[in-house]
Tab-separated table of C-alpha atoms and ligand atoms in Angstrom:
chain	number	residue	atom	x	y	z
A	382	UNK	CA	65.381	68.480	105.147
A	383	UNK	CA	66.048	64.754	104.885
A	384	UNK	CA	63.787	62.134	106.884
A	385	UNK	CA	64.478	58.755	106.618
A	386	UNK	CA	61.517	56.937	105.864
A	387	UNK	CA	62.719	53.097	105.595
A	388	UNK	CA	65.806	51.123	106.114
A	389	UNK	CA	66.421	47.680	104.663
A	390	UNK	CA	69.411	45.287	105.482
A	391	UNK	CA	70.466	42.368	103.715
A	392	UNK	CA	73.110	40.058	104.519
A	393	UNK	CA	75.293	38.784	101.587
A	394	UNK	CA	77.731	36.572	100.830
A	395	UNK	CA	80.577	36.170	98.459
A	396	UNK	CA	83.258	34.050	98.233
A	397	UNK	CA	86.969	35.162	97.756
A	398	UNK	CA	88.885	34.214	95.036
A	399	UNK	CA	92.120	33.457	97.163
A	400	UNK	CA	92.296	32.467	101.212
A	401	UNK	CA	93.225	35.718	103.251
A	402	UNK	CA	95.154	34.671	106.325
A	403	UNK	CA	96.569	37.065	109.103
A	404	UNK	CA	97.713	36.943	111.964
A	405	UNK	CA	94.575	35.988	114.040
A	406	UNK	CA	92.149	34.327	111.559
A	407	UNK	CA	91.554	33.106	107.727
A	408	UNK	CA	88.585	33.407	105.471
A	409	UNK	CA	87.659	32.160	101.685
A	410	UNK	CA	84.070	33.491	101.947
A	411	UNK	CA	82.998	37.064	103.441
A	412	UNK	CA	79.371	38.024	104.842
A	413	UNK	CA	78.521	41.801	104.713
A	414	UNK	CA	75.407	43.639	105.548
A	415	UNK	CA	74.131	46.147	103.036
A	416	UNK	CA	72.288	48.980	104.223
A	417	UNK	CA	69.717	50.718	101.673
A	418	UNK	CA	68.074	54.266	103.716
A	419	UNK	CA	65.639	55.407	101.284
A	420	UNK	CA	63.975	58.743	102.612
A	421	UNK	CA	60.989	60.924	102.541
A	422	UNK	CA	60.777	61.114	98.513
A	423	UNK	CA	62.105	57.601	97.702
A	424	UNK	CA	65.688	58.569	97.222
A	425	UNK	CA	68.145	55.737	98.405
A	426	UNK	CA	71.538	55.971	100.112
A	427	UNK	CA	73.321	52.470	100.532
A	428	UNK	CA	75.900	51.641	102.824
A	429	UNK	CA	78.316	48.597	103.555
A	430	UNK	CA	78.947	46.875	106.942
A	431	UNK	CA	81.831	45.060	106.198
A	432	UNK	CA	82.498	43.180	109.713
A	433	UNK	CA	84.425	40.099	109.736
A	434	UNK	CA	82.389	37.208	110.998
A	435	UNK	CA	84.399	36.789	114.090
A	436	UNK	CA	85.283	39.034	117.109
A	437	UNK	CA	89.400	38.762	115.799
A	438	UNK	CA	90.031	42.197	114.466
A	439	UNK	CA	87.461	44.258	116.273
A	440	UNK	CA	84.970	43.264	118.768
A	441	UNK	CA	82.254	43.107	116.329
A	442	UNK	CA	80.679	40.393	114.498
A	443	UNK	CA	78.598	40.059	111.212
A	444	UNK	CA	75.174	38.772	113.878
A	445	UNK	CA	76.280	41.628	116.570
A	446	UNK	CA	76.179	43.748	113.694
A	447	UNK	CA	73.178	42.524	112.314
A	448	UNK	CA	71.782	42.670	116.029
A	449	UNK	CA	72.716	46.231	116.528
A	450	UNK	CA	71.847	47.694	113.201
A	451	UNK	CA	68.028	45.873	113.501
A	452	UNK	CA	67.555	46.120	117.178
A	453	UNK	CA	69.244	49.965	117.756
A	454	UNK	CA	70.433	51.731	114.700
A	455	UNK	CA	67.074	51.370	112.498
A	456	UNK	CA	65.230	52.854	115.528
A	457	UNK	CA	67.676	55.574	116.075
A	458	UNK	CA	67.448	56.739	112.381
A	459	UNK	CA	63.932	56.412	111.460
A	460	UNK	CA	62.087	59.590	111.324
A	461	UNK	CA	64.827	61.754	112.375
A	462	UNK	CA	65.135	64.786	110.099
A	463	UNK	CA	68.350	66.131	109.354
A	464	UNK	CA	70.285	68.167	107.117
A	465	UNK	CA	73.823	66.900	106.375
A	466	UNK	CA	75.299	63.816	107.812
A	467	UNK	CA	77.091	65.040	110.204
A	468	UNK	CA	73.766	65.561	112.087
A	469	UNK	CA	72.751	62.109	111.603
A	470	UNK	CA	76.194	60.837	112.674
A	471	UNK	CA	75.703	62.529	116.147
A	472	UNK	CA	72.520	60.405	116.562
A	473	UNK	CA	74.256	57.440	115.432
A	474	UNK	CA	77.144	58.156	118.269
A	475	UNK	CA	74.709	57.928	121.031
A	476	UNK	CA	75.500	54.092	120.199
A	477	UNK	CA	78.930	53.124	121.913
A	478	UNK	CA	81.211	51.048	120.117
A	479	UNK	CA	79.743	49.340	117.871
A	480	UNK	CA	81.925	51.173	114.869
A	481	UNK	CA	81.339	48.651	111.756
A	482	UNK	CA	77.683	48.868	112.258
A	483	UNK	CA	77.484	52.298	112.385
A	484	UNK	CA	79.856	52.729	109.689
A	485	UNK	CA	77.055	51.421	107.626
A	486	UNK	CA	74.330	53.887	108.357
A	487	UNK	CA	76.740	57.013	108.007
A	488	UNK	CA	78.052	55.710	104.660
A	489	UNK	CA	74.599	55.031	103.385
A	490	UNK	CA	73.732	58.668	105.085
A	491	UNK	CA	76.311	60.343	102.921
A	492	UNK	CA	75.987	58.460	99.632
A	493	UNK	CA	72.300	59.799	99.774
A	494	UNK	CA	73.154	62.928	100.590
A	495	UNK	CA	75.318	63.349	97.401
A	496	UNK	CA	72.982	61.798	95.283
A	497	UNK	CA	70.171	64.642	96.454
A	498	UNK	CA	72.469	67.048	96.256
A	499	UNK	CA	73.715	66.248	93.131
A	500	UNK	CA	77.308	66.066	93.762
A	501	UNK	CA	80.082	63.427	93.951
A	502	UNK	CA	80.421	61.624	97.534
A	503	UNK	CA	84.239	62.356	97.150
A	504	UNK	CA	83.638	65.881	96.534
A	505	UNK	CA	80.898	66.085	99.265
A	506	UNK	CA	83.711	64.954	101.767
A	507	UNK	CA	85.804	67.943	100.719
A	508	UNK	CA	88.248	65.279	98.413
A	509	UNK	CA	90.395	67.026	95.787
A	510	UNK	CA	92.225	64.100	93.654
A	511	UNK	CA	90.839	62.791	90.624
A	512	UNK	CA	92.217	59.483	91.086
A	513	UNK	CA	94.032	57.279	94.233
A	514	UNK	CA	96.978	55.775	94.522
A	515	UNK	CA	95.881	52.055	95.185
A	516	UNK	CA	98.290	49.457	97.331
A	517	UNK	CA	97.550	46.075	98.204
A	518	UNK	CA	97.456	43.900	100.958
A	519	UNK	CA	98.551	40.173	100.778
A	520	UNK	CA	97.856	37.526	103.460
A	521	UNK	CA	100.019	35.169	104.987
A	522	UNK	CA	101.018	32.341	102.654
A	523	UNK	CA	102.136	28.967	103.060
A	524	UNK	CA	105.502	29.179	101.728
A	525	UNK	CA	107.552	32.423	101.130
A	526	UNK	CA	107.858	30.992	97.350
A	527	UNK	CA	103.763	31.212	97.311
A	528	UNK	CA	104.308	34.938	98.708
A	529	UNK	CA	106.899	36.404	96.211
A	530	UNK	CA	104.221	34.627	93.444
A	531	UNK	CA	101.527	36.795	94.884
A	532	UNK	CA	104.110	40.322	95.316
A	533	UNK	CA	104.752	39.275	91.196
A	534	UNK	CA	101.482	39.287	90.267
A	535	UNK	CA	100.475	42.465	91.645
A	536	UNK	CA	103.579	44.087	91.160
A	537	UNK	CA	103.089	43.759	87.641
A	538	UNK	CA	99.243	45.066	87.779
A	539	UNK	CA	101.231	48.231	88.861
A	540	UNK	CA	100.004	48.247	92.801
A	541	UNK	CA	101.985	51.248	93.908
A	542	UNK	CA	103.319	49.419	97.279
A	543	UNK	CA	102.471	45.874	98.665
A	544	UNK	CA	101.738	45.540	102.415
A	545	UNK	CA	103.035	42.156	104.030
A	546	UNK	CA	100.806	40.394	106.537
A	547	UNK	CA	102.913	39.294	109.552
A	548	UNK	CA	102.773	37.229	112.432
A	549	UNK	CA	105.382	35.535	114.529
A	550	UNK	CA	106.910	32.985	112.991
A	551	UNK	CA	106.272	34.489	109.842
A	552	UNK	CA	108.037	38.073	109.910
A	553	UNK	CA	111.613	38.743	109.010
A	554	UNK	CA	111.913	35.641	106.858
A	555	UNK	CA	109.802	36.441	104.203
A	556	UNK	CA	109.872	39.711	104.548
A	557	UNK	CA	113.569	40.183	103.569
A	558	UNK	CA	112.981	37.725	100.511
A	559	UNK	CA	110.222	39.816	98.970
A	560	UNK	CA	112.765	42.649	100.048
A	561	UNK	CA	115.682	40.770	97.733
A	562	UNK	CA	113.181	39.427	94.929
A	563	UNK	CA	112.143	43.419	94.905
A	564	UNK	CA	114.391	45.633	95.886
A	565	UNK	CA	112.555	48.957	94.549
A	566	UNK	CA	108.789	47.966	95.454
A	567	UNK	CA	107.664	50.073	98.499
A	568	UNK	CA	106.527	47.664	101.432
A	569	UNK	CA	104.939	47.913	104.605
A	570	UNK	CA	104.348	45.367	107.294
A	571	UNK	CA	101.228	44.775	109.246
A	572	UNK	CA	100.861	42.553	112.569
A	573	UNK	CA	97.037	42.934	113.363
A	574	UNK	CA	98.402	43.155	117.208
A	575	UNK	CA	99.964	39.821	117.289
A	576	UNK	CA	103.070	40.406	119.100
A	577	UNK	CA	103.577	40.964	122.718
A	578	UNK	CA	103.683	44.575	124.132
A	579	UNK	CA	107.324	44.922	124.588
A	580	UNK	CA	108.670	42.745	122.134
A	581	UNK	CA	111.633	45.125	120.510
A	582	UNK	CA	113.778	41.972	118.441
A	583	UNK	CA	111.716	41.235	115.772
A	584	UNK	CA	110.712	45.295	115.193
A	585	UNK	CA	114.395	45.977	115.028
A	586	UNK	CA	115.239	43.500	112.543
A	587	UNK	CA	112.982	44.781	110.357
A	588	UNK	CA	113.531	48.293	110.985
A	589	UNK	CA	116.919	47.174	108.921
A	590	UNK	CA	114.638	46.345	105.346
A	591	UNK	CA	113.591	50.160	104.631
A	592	UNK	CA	109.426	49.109	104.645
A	593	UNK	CA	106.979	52.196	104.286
A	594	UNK	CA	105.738	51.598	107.768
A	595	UNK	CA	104.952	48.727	110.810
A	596	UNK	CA	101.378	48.874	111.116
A	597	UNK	CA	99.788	47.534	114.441
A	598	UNK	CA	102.923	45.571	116.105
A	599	UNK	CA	100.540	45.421	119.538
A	600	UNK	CA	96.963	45.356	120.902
A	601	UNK	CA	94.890	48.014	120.454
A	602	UNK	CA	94.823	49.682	123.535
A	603	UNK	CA	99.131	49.024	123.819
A	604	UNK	CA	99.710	53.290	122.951
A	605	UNK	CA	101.920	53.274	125.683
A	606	UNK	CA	103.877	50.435	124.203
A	607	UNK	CA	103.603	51.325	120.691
A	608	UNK	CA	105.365	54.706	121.981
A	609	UNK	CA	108.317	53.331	123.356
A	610	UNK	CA	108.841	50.711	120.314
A	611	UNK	CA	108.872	53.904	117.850
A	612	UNK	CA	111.076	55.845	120.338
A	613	UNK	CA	113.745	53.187	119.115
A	614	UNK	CA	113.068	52.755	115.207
A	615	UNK	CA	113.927	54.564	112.202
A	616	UNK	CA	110.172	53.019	110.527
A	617	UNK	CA	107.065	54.903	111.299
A	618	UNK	CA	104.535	52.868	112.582
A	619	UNK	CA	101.214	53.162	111.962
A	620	UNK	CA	98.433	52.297	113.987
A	621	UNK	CA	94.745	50.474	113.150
A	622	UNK	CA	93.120	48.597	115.507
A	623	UNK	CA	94.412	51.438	117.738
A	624	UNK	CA	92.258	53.888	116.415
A	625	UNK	CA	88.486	53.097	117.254
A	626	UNK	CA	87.662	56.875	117.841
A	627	UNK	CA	88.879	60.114	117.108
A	628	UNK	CA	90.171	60.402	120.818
A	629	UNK	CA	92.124	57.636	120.310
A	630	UNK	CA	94.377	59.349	117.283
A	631	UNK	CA	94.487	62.234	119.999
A	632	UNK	CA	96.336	59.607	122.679
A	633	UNK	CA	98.252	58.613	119.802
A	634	UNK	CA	100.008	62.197	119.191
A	635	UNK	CA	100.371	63.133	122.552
A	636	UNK	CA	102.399	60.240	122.900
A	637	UNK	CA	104.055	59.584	119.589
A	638	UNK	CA	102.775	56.619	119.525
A	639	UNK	CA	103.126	55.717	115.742
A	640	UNK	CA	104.102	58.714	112.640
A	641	UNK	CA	100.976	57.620	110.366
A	642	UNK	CA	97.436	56.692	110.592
A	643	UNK	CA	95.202	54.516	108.965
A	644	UNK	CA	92.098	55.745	108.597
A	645	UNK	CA	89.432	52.815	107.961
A	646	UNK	CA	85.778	53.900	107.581
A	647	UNK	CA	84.493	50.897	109.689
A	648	UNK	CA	86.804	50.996	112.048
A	649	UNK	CA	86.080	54.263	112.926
A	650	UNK	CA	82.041	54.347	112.279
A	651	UNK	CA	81.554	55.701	109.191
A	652	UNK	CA	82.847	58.551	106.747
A	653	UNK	CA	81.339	61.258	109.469
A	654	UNK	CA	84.522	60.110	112.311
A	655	UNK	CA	86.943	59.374	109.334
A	656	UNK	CA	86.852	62.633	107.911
A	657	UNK	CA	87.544	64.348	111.070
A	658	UNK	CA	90.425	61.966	112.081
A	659	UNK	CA	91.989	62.996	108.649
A	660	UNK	CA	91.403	66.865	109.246
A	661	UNK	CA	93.668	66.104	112.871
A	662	UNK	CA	95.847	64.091	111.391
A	663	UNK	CA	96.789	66.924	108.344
A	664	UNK	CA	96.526	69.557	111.219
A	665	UNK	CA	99.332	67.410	113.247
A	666	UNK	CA	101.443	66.869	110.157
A	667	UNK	CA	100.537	62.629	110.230
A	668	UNK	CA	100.561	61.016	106.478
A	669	UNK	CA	97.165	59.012	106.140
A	670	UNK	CA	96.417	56.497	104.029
A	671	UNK	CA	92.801	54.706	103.718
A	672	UNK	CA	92.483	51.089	105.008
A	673	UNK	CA	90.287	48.373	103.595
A	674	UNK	CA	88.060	45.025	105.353
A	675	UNK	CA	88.187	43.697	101.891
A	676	UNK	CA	84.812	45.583	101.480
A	677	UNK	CA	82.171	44.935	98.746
A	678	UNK	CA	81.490	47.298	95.834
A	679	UNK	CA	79.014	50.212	97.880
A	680	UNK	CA	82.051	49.670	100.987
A	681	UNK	CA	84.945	50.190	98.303
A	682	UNK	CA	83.216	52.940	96.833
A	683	UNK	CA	83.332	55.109	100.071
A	684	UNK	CA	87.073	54.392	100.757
A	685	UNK	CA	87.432	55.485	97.207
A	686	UNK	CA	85.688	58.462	97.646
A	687	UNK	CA	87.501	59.423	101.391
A	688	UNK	CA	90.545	58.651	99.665
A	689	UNK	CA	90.407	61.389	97.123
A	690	UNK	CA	90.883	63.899	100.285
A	691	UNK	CA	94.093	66.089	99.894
A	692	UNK	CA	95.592	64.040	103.417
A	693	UNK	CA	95.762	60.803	101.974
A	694	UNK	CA	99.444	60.809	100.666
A	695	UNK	CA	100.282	57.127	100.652
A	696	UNK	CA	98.646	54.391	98.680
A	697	UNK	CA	95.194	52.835	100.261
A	698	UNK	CA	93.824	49.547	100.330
A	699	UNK	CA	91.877	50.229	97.670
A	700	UNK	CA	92.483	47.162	94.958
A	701	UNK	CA	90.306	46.499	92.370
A	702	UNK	CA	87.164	44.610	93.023
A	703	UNK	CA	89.160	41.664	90.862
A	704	UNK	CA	91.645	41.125	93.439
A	705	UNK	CA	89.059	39.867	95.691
A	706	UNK	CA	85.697	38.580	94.261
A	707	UNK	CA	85.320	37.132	90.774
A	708	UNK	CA	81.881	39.426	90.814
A	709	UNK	CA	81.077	42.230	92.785
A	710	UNK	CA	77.722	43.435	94.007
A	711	UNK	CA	77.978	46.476	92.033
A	712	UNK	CA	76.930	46.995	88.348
A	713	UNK	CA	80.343	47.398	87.285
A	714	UNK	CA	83.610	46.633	89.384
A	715	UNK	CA	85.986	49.208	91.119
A	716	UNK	CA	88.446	48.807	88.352
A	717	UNK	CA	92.518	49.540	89.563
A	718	UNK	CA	94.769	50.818	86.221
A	719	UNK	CA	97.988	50.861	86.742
A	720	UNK	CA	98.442	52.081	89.878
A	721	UNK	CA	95.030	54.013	90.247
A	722	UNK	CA	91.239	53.829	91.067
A	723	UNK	CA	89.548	56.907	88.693
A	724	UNK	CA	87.403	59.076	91.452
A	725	UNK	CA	83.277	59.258	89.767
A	726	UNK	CA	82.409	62.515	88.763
A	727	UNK	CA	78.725	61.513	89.346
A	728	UNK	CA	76.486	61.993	92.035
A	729	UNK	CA	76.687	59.704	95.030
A	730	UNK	CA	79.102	56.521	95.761
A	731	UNK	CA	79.291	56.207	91.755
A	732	UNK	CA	78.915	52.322	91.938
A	733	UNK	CA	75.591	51.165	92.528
A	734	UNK	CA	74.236	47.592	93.537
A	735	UNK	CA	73.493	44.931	91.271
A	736	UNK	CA	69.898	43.999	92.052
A	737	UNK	CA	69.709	41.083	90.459
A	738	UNK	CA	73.199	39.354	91.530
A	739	UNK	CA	72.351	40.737	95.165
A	740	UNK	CA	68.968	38.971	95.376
A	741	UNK	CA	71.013	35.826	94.429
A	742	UNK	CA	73.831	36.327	96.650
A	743	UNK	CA	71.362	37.738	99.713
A	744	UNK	CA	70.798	35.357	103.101
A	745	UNK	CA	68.782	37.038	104.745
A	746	UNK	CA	66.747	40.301	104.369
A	747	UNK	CA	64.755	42.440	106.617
B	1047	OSB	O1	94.487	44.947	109.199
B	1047	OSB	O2	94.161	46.002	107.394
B	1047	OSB	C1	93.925	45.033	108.122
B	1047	OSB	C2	91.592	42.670	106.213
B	1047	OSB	C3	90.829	42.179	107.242
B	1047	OSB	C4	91.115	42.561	108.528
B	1047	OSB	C5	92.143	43.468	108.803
B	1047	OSB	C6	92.896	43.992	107.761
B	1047	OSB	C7	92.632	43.546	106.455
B	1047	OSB	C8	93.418	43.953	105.308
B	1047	OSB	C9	92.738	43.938	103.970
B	1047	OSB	O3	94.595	44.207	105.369
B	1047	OSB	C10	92.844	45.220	103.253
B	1047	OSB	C11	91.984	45.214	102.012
B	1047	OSB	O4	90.751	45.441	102.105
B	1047	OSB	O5	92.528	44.957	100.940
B	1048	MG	MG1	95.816	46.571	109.540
């Protein structure tokens, strides 16, 4: 039996090496909130809430986060006894919405979980692979010349496919010159929802380049749309901001409306809901791959870890820790060679925090 004794959350801040602009916002710095359950016998679990600070990808925020996780999830978990997470992840989805905070607690729920019981968090979550394929995501740059720079640079640190941040204005374009410039490089597209439902031109166009995938071409709740725009194209597309619950990935197959899922921890409220939209998504035949919010070390760790289950078939998010922050908050940085992130073979997330580079790096602490 596990009880929960005391939670602490910190809010820290790191700055990003290079700008990261999508579709609907850009950021140089990031602000995450670290979650640290320690329980009855002082063992401690840490997880990552790893919201953007505006309400542009999901509704959430770093201070509704910070809000929720202080005013709702802190009370929720305290005391509770449980024996595997999946217990404490039904308490935690008496909260609605709310994903990225949640995300936090269940992560931090499972990494302490697989430190007590001794085993890897990857192999906790029933993951098979010893390493993951990593991909990487670049944002929108100013000039396409600044974009096939970037595809270079990380085509050469062996990412195994790049994914192209679109918008309009900024989609076929540059997309068939990194297309040209690399004609054997496996690349997908992603739209964070910026075009209108119904817009077909631009889809088909691109349908034309062979990418991977078109991830998120609509809104969120567009499944209908999204539906009728793969009824027409040759590309699977895959859906994000779509998938907010594992109901949602059930709409999505009843009406074919995209051929692959990503599967993002905080999008989805932790590694509890991610694990189970994975299992559906194998059972229906859907290739997953693991999505990133340019997460810290103890975030990066758990899509490492969820990433090493036997559904994930296409490169994740998962870059090195290098591609992002000149120091991470973890002892050592997730490391990508050649292609791969290595899976721990010890107990836990296998990355812990950095206590004193947190403590400089922390804003606020309760
Ligand atoms: O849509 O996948 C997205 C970052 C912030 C918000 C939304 C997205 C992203 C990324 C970054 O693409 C992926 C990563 O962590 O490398
Ligand atoms: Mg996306």
């Amino acid at each position: 039996m596990i009880r929960i004794s005391h939670v602490e959350l910190r809010r820290v801040r790191l700055p990003l090496v290079r700008q990261f602009r999508t579709s609907s916002h850009a950021k140089r710095e990031l602000e995450h909130i670290l979650v640290a359950v320690t329980d009855q016998d002082g063992v401690t679990g840490w997880g990552e809430i790893a919201s953007p600070s505006g309400p542009f990808y999901s509704a959430e925020t770093v201070e509704s986060c910070w809000a929720v996780a202080r005013d709702h999830l802190t009370p929720l978990v305290t005391g509770v006894e449980w024996e595997h997470p999946a217990e404490l992840a039904a308490v935690l989805a008496r909260v609605r919405g709310n994903q990225f905070a949640r995300a936090g607690f269940d992560m931090a729920a499972w990494a302490l979980w697989s430190l007590r019981a001794g085993v890897p968090l990857a192999r906790a979550l029933g993951g098979t692979r010893e390493r993951v394929a990593a991909g990487v995501s670049l944002g929108i740059e100013p000039t396409i010349d600044e974009l096939l720079e970037q595809v270079a640079v990380r085509v050469v640190e062996g990412y195994q496919r790049v994914k192209l941040k679109i918008a309009p204005g900024w989609d076929v374009a540059p997309v068939r010159a990194v297309r040209a410039a690399f004609p054997v490089v496996p690349v997908h597209v992603d739209a964070n929802g910026a075009y209108p439902a119904g817009e077909h031109g631009v889809f088909r166009e691109l349908d034309a380049l062979g990418l991977v995938m078109i991830e998120q071409p609509f809104a969120p709740r567009a499944f209908v749309a999204h539906a009728e725009l793969q009824a027409t194209l040759t590309t699977p597309i895959c859906l994000d901001e779509s998938v907010e619950e594992v109901d949602d990935l059930v709409t999505a197959l009843r009406l074919g409306a995209g051929r692959i899922l990503n599967i993002k921890v905080s999008r989805m409220g932790g590694l509890t809901p991610a694990v189970r939209a994975h299992d559906l998504a194998v059972a229906e035949g859907m290739p997953v791959w693991c999505g990133g919010m340019h997460e810290f070390g103890i975030g990066r760790a758990a899509n490492v870890a969820l990433s090493a289950l036997p559904g994930f078939t296409l490169p994740s998010d998962v870059s090195g820790s290098d591609k992002y922050y000149a120091r991470d908050v973890t002892t050592a940085p997730v490391v990508c060679e050649a292609g791969f992130v290595t899976v721990p073979e010890v107990p836990g997330l296998g990355w812990s925090p950095d206590p004193s580079f947190l403590a400089e790096r922390t804003v606020a602490l309760i």
